[in-house]
Amino acid sequence: MSSHYEAPIRKPLIIGDKNYHDVTVDVARPVEGRANKQWWIAFTIALAAFLWGVGCVAYTVGTGIGTWGSNKTVGWAWDITNFVWWVGIGHAGTLISAVLLLFRQKWRMAINRSAEAMTIFSVIQAAMFPVFHMGRPWLAYWVMPVPNQFGSLWVNFNSPLLWDVFAISTYLSVSLVFWWTGLLPDFAMLRDRAITPFTKRVYSILSFGWSGRAKDWQRFEEVSLVLAGLATPLVLSVHTIVSFDFATSVIPGWHTTILPPYFVAGAIFSGFAMVNTLLIIMRKVSNLENYITIQHIELMNIVIMITGSIVGTAYITELFVAWYSGVEYEQYAFLNRATGPYWWSYWLMMTCNVISPQVMWFKKIRTSIMASFIISIVVNIGMWFERFVIIVTSLHRDYLPSSWTMFQPTFVDAGFYIGTIGFFFVLFLLYSRSFPVIAQAEVKSIMKTSSEKYKKLHAAHDNHSHSEHNH
Amino acid sequence: MYTFSSRLKTFSFVLMILGVLGIGYSFFTAPKTVEDVEKILAADSHHGGHGSHEGHAHEITTGEANATEVHGQDATEHAIHDKIEHKENLEKHVTGSHEVDSVGQPAHDTAHAEPVVAAHGATDHHADEALTGAGHNDAHHEHLEHVLHQLQNKPWAAVYVAAIFFMLISLGALAFYAIQNAAQAGWSPVLFRVMEGISAYLIPGAIIFFVLLLLGVFHVHHLFIWMDPEVVAEDHLIQGKSGYLNATFFIIRAVIFLGGWILYRQYARKNSLLQDDANDNLYYKKNFKAAATFLVFFIVSESIMSWDWIMSVDPHWYSTLFGWYVFASFFVSGITAIAMVTLYLKAKGYLEFVNTSHIHDLAKFMFGISVFWTYLWFSQFMLMWYADIPEEVTYFVTRIEHYNLPFFGMVVMNFVLPVIILINTDFKRLSWIVVLAGIIILCGHYIDFYNMIMPATVGDQWFIGAGEIGAILFFFGLFIFVVFTSLTKAPLLAKHNPYIEESKHFHY
């Protein structure tokens, strides 16, 4: 791929005196060791939240959607808010593995595995909302264009909600394949290291007989590149289609053309924040601080800062154009956001999304782990409120004042949301104990250009040869 | 060091002279009076014409094209037809207003802001009046006046489109340069001097463009109808926007944006040259910070610039996506210009360290940003088409009706062809393929800007003739002259850039 020469000005991505074997051992350790007490505590809490969520969903399906706080005016509220939030979070994984691959960003290698895992687990959470917010979820299969006995009754392909079905299912499948392909060499590594027959068997099945021949590697790289090329437009189109749910409507505050790219920017923004939250903990508990370095965190913070600024520009654009349009409904929609009954959610969103990423301009803050962790959580709160504000404040007051109303979530709304957070962490905790959380094969490929050890060697060598070259 | 070949220099002068002749011809032949227009229309109808001049006896403007499809020349017929249509489409637009401003926006096309009943009443009144003979004459005369304004706008609009297009190509290259600096790209430093050379056009380009804006403010041309106090007096929608759309603030913004871009360009260029002889990375670091600061300024100024200089020619229309859409259009053009100048210099043997991998990377950007442009084009178009809200969909109605070929043709040129041509890895390394794709992309994006400006300024009187081609030739000649003159001023390899070694050894 790229040249083996690397400018000395670039900082090392693998620190400590690591060789290839060290990488293997460090990545395999969490998988081969036993879970500690903290893991079990975290897992129990996540499982409890998940089961509570299952109960809430069962209650909703059994009793009816009226158990939620949605009403005749505000037909969409927490369900879609959480859906968009989870889909948005899922975007960073593909962005890190696909877009950063296309841009040849070597720093992605330590974080892409976990980011993709996060994508897959959050898309699974997201996919539950479209099903369970249906009044009759047992008829959900009707959204599929399958031949049937109703004189072949078909779906209408004009609805963005149907596009959502295709977008989300394609996105999940492609991400899963992309992720799994990357896992093959790493599973093979675990297979080859396995001591017990049971783990040997499990990782043999998972690694699909990977033997790491030159031809395999060549095709592996080509497949990764093609999948990255496909996943990039996919990631843009998925959140674009999600944004079409709103932007194709005629609701003031929803119908605006900036939503597609702005949703995508917001998705990258919240997704990177979530990756940061998870990795800051993971590097600590799994002893991976030599691979997920401060530089990685700093670079993720910079992405958060950039996308946060793009989102900020979009907010200002929307506000300006609402005024500029001269359409009183549009103007009122934004006035209502800023000064209406949900003013607090709007200003919370503005503070979290526009102001908090701007502190990243200070190197001190963006290289501070504590500050990054706090801001990453703040960003995700802000992005939840962004979706809430867009959805609820546009619905609860629109064209006819006689239909103006309020929205109040019930415990079932909250329970479902908490359940998905629980489920997400159940999956992520299981993943971190059984999967190689760092793509060791990829990290090894940058060892000779970007590790601290080799950089020192190069520097010593370069000084030597430079003095010869100059004369 | 690069020396400007005398053949290329002569070529650029020839282009400029031909361009001036074309522009001059188009100004000279533009009609001066209503009588001229009558002659032109008569001649046109003999030849069959190309537009819907027949239907034009009654007003068709951006604001109402969909609601008033007029089918005959007879005023009585119109009036009745109008009246019926209005009764059917009560909730639709105010139409049939004969109070036409200088370039044909209906003076009180304010349907979405005014009570429908009142608007309807006004239309009825107009229809009744039009039934009389006097109304007919008035209508005919006002139609002629409207066409006169469109035809008088035509040479100005041609110059304006070419001026903004070439200036923005240069700005696109500058934005790409800033991104490469801020991203600490390892592949592109061998191309930095090419990018700096292209961005040199920003200075003369911006000055000419600024003069064009000033001429608008001083009512020499009428591309921006909101600058016309008579129009504003009768258009309460524009009045509502006058806090933003007023000449003073408009010029202040233009000064800040153009000045800010030029400032960054000059500062970055200075540091880049100083870094050549430096022993440390001080100037590199300065440029890094400057690039980051510029990009923040750029995202804001670029959005506002697109509202000011492009969106406001249709002062009733608005789209939140517009700024980013315009950005994608000139960004891909800027990258294409970088690729083409690089290939030219490489072919002349000036860029020792540029290899096919660098060309490959540029071609990938041309490919990727072309797709990105299409994404934004489609997002904007589809959302308005889908929701079909009258006050915004008119923008696309007029374009599809009167600009069908350029409107959809540019999607082929800016999306279909680049994707087909540039998807193959081997192709992206072949100079002639990249040049071919580049020519298509640049022509396609010229048409994109043409589609943005012309419908609001010349309406269905568009034609790519002497004025348009002349303006392109003139600015193209000037662009070549300025860019290649600038390239002679400094060595083509940025020495002592901390990434230059990476870039010299770059292989993909």
JSON list of C-alpha atoms in Angstrom, two decimals, chain B residues 15-126:
[
{"chain": "B", "resi": 15, "resn": "LEU", "atom": "CA", "xyz": [-8.21, 33.18, -25.46]},
{"chain": "B", "resi": 16, "resn": "MET", "atom": "CA", "xyz": [-8.55, 36.50, -23.67]},
{"chain": "B", "resi": 17, "resn": "ILE", "atom": "CA", "xyz": [-8.82, 38.47, -26.90]},
{"chain": "B", "resi": 18, "resn": "LEU", "atom": "CA", "xyz": [-11.35, 36.09, -28.37]},
{"chain": "B", "resi": 19, "resn": "GLY", "atom": "CA", "xyz": [-13.21, 36.23, -25.08]},
{"chain": "B", "resi": 20, "resn": "VAL", "atom": "CA", "xyz": [-13.33, 40.01, -25.02]},
{"chain": "B", "resi": 21, "resn": "LEU", "atom": "CA", "xyz": [-14.58, 40.01, -28.61]},
{"chain": "B", "resi": 22, "resn": "GLY", "atom": "CA", "xyz": [-17.32, 37.53, -27.74]},
{"chain": "B", "resi": 23, "resn": "ILE", "atom": "CA", "xyz": [-18.34, 39.44, -24.64]},
{"chain": "B", "resi": 24, "resn": "GLY", "atom": "CA", "xyz": [-18.28, 42.72, -26.54]},
{"chain": "B", "resi": 25, "resn": "TYR", "atom": "CA", "xyz": [-20.35, 41.26, -29.33]},
{"chain": "B", "resi": 26, "resn": "SER", "atom": "CA", "xyz": [-22.98, 40.00, -26.90]},
{"chain": "B", "resi": 27, "resn": "PHE", "atom": "CA", "xyz": [-23.25, 43.39, -25.22]},
{"chain": "B", "resi": 28, "resn": "PHE", "atom": "CA", "xyz": [-23.37, 45.11, -28.59]},
{"chain": "B", "resi": 29, "resn": "THR", "atom": "CA", "xyz": [-26.16, 42.89, -29.91]},
{"chain": "B", "resi": 30, "resn": "ALA", "atom": "CA", "xyz": [-28.25, 42.94, -26.77]},
{"chain": "B", "resi": 31, "resn": "PRO", "atom": "CA", "xyz": [-31.51, 44.79, -27.46]},
{"chain": "B", "resi": 32, "resn": "LYS", "atom": "CA", "xyz": [-31.71, 48.36, -26.22]},
{"chain": "B", "resi": 33, "resn": "THR", "atom": "CA", "xyz": [-35.40, 49.06, -26.57]},
{"chain": "B", "resi": 34, "resn": "VAL", "atom": "CA", "xyz": [-38.73, 47.31, -26.62]},
{"chain": "B", "resi": 35, "resn": "GLU", "atom": "CA", "xyz": [-38.84, 47.73, -30.39]},
{"chain": "B", "resi": 36, "resn": "ASP", "atom": "CA", "xyz": [-35.64, 45.70, -30.71]},
{"chain": "B", "resi": 37, "resn": "VAL", "atom": "CA", "xyz": [-37.22, 42.95, -28.67]},
{"chain": "B", "resi": 38, "resn": "GLU", "atom": "CA", "xyz": [-40.28, 42.96, -30.89]},
{"chain": "B", "resi": 39, "resn": "LYS", "atom": "CA", "xyz": [-38.04, 42.47, -33.91]},
{"chain": "B", "resi": 40, "resn": "ILE", "atom": "CA", "xyz": [-36.12, 39.69, -32.23]},
{"chain": "B", "resi": 41, "resn": "LEU", "atom": "CA", "xyz": [-39.29, 37.92, -31.19]},
{"chain": "B", "resi": 42, "resn": "ALA", "atom": "CA", "xyz": [-40.75, 38.27, -34.66]},
{"chain": "B", "resi": 43, "resn": "ALA", "atom": "CA", "xyz": [-37.58, 36.86, -36.18]},
{"chain": "B", "resi": 44, "resn": "ASP", "atom": "CA", "xyz": [-37.60, 34.09, -33.60]},
{"chain": "B", "resi": 45, "resn": "SER", "atom": "CA", "xyz": [-41.15, 33.06, -34.30]},
{"chain": "B", "resi": 46, "resn": "HIS", "atom": "CA", "xyz": [-40.31, 32.90, -38.02]},
{"chain": "B", "resi": 47, "resn": "HIS", "atom": "CA", "xyz": [-37.54, 30.52, -37.27]},
{"chain": "B", "resi": 48, "resn": "GLY", "atom": "CA", "xyz": [-39.63, 28.62, -34.88]},
{"chain": "B", "resi": 49, "resn": "GLY", "atom": "CA", "xyz": [-37.73, 29.92, -31.88]},
{"chain": "B", "resi": 50, "resn": "HIS", "atom": "CA", "xyz": [-36.62, 27.72, -29.10]},
{"chain": "B", "resi": 51, "resn": "GLY", "atom": "CA", "xyz": [-38.39, 28.98, -26.08]},
{"chain": "B", "resi": 52, "resn": "SER", "atom": "CA", "xyz": [-42.04, 29.30, -25.33]},
{"chain": "B", "resi": 53, "resn": "HIS", "atom": "CA", "xyz": [-42.39, 32.77, -26.76]},
{"chain": "B", "resi": 54, "resn": "GLU", "atom": "CA", "xyz": [-45.90, 32.01, -27.78]},
{"chain": "B", "resi": 55, "resn": "GLY", "atom": "CA", "xyz": [-46.90, 31.39, -24.27]},
{"chain": "B", "resi": 56, "resn": "HIS", "atom": "CA", "xyz": [-44.88, 34.32, -23.13]},
{"chain": "B", "resi": 57, "resn": "ALA", "atom": "CA", "xyz": [-47.46, 36.89, -24.07]},
{"chain": "B", "resi": 58, "resn": "HIS", "atom": "CA", "xyz": [-48.69, 36.14, -20.68]},
{"chain": "B", "resi": 59, "resn": "GLU", "atom": "CA", "xyz": [-46.17, 36.30, -17.89]},
{"chain": "B", "resi": 60, "resn": "ILE", "atom": "CA", "xyz": [-44.35, 33.18, -16.85]},
{"chain": "B", "resi": 61, "resn": "THR", "atom": "CA", "xyz": [-41.95, 33.63, -14.03]},
{"chain": "B", "resi": 62, "resn": "THR", "atom": "CA", "xyz": [-40.11, 31.59, -11.53]},
{"chain": "B", "resi": 63, "resn": "GLY", "atom": "CA", "xyz": [-42.82, 32.05, -9.01]},
{"chain": "B", "resi": 64, "resn": "GLU", "atom": "CA", "xyz": [-45.68, 30.80, -11.08]},
{"chain": "B", "resi": 65, "resn": "ALA", "atom": "CA", "xyz": [-44.57, 28.72, -13.97]},
{"chain": "B", "resi": 66, "resn": "ASN", "atom": "CA", "xyz": [-46.39, 25.66, -12.79]},
{"chain": "B", "resi": 67, "resn": "ALA", "atom": "CA", "xyz": [-49.64, 27.39, -12.08]},
{"chain": "B", "resi": 68, "resn": "THR", "atom": "CA", "xyz": [-49.88, 29.32, -15.31]},
{"chain": "B", "resi": 69, "resn": "GLU", "atom": "CA", "xyz": [-49.28, 27.16, -18.25]},
{"chain": "B", "resi": 70, "resn": "VAL", "atom": "CA", "xyz": [-50.51, 29.48, -20.89]},
{"chain": "B", "resi": 71, "resn": "HIS", "atom": "CA", "xyz": [-51.49, 28.03, -24.17]},
{"chain": "B", "resi": 72, "resn": "GLY", "atom": "CA", "xyz": [-52.34, 30.80, -26.56]},
{"chain": "B", "resi": 73, "resn": "GLN", "atom": "CA", "xyz": [-51.52, 34.32, -27.48]},
{"chain": "B", "resi": 74, "resn": "ASP", "atom": "CA", "xyz": [-55.02, 35.58, -27.13]},
{"chain": "B", "resi": 75, "resn": "ALA", "atom": "CA", "xyz": [-55.36, 37.59, -23.99]},
{"chain": "B", "resi": 76, "resn": "THR", "atom": "CA", "xyz": [-59.02, 36.82, -23.56]},
{"chain": "B", "resi": 77, "resn": "GLU", "atom": "CA", "xyz": [-58.34, 33.17, -23.67]},
{"chain": "B", "resi": 78, "resn": "HIS", "atom": "CA", "xyz": [-55.62, 33.60, -21.10]},
{"chain": "B", "resi": 79, "resn": "ALA", "atom": "CA", "xyz": [-57.73, 35.50, -18.78]},
{"chain": "B", "resi": 80, "resn": "ILE", "atom": "CA", "xyz": [-60.50, 32.96, -18.85]},
{"chain": "B", "resi": 81, "resn": "HIS", "atom": "CA", "xyz": [-58.11, 30.13, -18.63]},
{"chain": "B", "resi": 82, "resn": "ASP", "atom": "CA", "xyz": [-56.38, 31.77, -15.73]},
{"chain": "B", "resi": 83, "resn": "LYS", "atom": "CA", "xyz": [-59.58, 32.39, -13.96]},
{"chain": "B", "resi": 84, "resn": "ILE", "atom": "CA", "xyz": [-60.70, 28.81, -14.22]},
{"chain": "B", "resi": 85, "resn": "GLU", "atom": "CA", "xyz": [-57.40, 27.52, -13.15]},
{"chain": "B", "resi": 86, "resn": "HIS", "atom": "CA", "xyz": [-57.45, 29.77, -10.19]},
{"chain": "B", "resi": 87, "resn": "LYS", "atom": "CA", "xyz": [-60.76, 28.60, -9.04]},
{"chain": "B", "resi": 88, "resn": "GLU", "atom": "CA", "xyz": [-59.44, 25.09, -9.20]},
{"chain": "B", "resi": 89, "resn": "ASN", "atom": "CA", "xyz": [-56.18, 25.87, -7.52]},
{"chain": "B", "resi": 90, "resn": "LEU", "atom": "CA", "xyz": [-57.35, 28.24, -4.92]},
{"chain": "B", "resi": 91, "resn": "GLU", "atom": "CA", "xyz": [-54.70, 27.18, -2.51]},
{"chain": "B", "resi": 92, "resn": "LYS", "atom": "CA", "xyz": [-51.98, 27.58, -5.08]},
{"chain": "B", "resi": 93, "resn": "HIS", "atom": "CA", "xyz": [-49.94, 30.54, -6.01]},
{"chain": "B", "resi": 94, "resn": "VAL", "atom": "CA", "xyz": [-50.89, 34.02, -6.86]},
{"chain": "B", "resi": 95, "resn": "THR", "atom": "CA", "xyz": [-50.56, 34.11, -10.56]},
{"chain": "B", "resi": 96, "resn": "GLY", "atom": "CA", "xyz": [-51.17, 36.27, -13.50]},
{"chain": "B", "resi": 97, "resn": "SER", "atom": "CA", "xyz": [-49.85, 39.38, -11.92]},
{"chain": "B", "resi": 98, "resn": "HIS", "atom": "CA", "xyz": [-48.83, 41.83, -14.58]},
{"chain": "B", "resi": 99, "resn": "GLU", "atom": "CA", "xyz": [-46.92, 43.95, -12.17]},
{"chain": "B", "resi": 100, "resn": "VAL", "atom": "CA", "xyz": [-43.65, 42.75, -13.47]},
{"chain": "B", "resi": 101, "resn": "ASP", "atom": "CA", "xyz": [-40.40, 43.94, -12.10]},
{"chain": "B", "resi": 102, "resn": "SER", "atom": "CA", "xyz": [-37.20, 44.45, -13.99]},
{"chain": "B", "resi": 103, "resn": "VAL", "atom": "CA", "xyz": [-36.40, 40.82, -14.54]},
{"chain": "B", "resi": 104, "resn": "GLY", "atom": "CA", "xyz": [-39.69, 39.20, -14.28]},
{"chain": "B", "resi": 105, "resn": "GLN", "atom": "CA", "xyz": [-40.38, 38.24, -10.72]},
{"chain": "B", "resi": 106, "resn": "PRO", "atom": "CA", "xyz": [-44.01, 38.95, -10.13]},
{"chain": "B", "resi": 107, "resn": "ALA", "atom": "CA", "xyz": [-44.08, 41.93, -7.89]},
{"chain": "B", "resi": 108, "resn": "HIS", "atom": "CA", "xyz": [-46.49, 40.46, -5.43]},
{"chain": "B", "resi": 109, "resn": "ASP", "atom": "CA", "xyz": [-45.79, 36.81, -5.68]},
{"chain": "B", "resi": 110, "resn": "THR", "atom": "CA", "xyz": [-46.38, 36.35, -2.03]},
{"chain": "B", "resi": 111, "resn": "ALA", "atom": "CA", "xyz": [-48.91, 33.61, -1.98]},
{"chain": "B", "resi": 112, "resn": "HIS", "atom": "CA", "xyz": [-47.49, 31.71, 0.90]},
{"chain": "B", "resi": 113, "resn": "ALA", "atom": "CA", "xyz": [-47.36, 34.74, 3.08]},
{"chain": "B", "resi": 114, "resn": "GLU", "atom": "CA", "xyz": [-50.63, 36.43, 2.21]},
{"chain": "B", "resi": 115, "resn": "PRO", "atom": "CA", "xyz": [-54.16, 35.32, 2.76]},
{"chain": "B", "resi": 116, "resn": "VAL", "atom": "CA", "xyz": [-55.24, 33.25, -0.17]},
{"chain": "B", "resi": 117, "resn": "VAL", "atom": "CA", "xyz": [-58.57, 34.91, -0.57]},
{"chain": "B", "resi": 118, "resn": "ALA", "atom": "CA", "xyz": [-57.10, 38.36, -1.04]},
{"chain": "B", "resi": 119, "resn": "ALA", "atom": "CA", "xyz": [-54.61, 37.03, -3.53]},
{"chain": "B", "resi": 120, "resn": "HIS", "atom": "CA", "xyz": [-57.33, 35.34, -5.43]},
{"chain": "B", "resi": 121, "resn": "GLY", "atom": "CA", "xyz": [-59.32, 38.52, -5.52]},
{"chain": "B", "resi": 122, "resn": "ALA", "atom": "CA", "xyz": [-56.41, 40.35, -7.00]},
{"chain": "B", "resi": 123, "resn": "THR", "atom": "CA", "xyz": [-56.10, 37.77, -9.70]},
{"chain": "B", "resi": 124, "resn": "ASP", "atom": "CA", "xyz": [-59.73, 38.01, -10.57]},
{"chain": "B", "resi": 125, "resn": "HIS", "atom": "CA", "xyz": [-59.38, 41.70, -10.90]},
{"chain": "B", "resi": 126, "resn": "HIS", "atom": "CA", "xyz": [-56.49, 41.24, -13.22]}
]
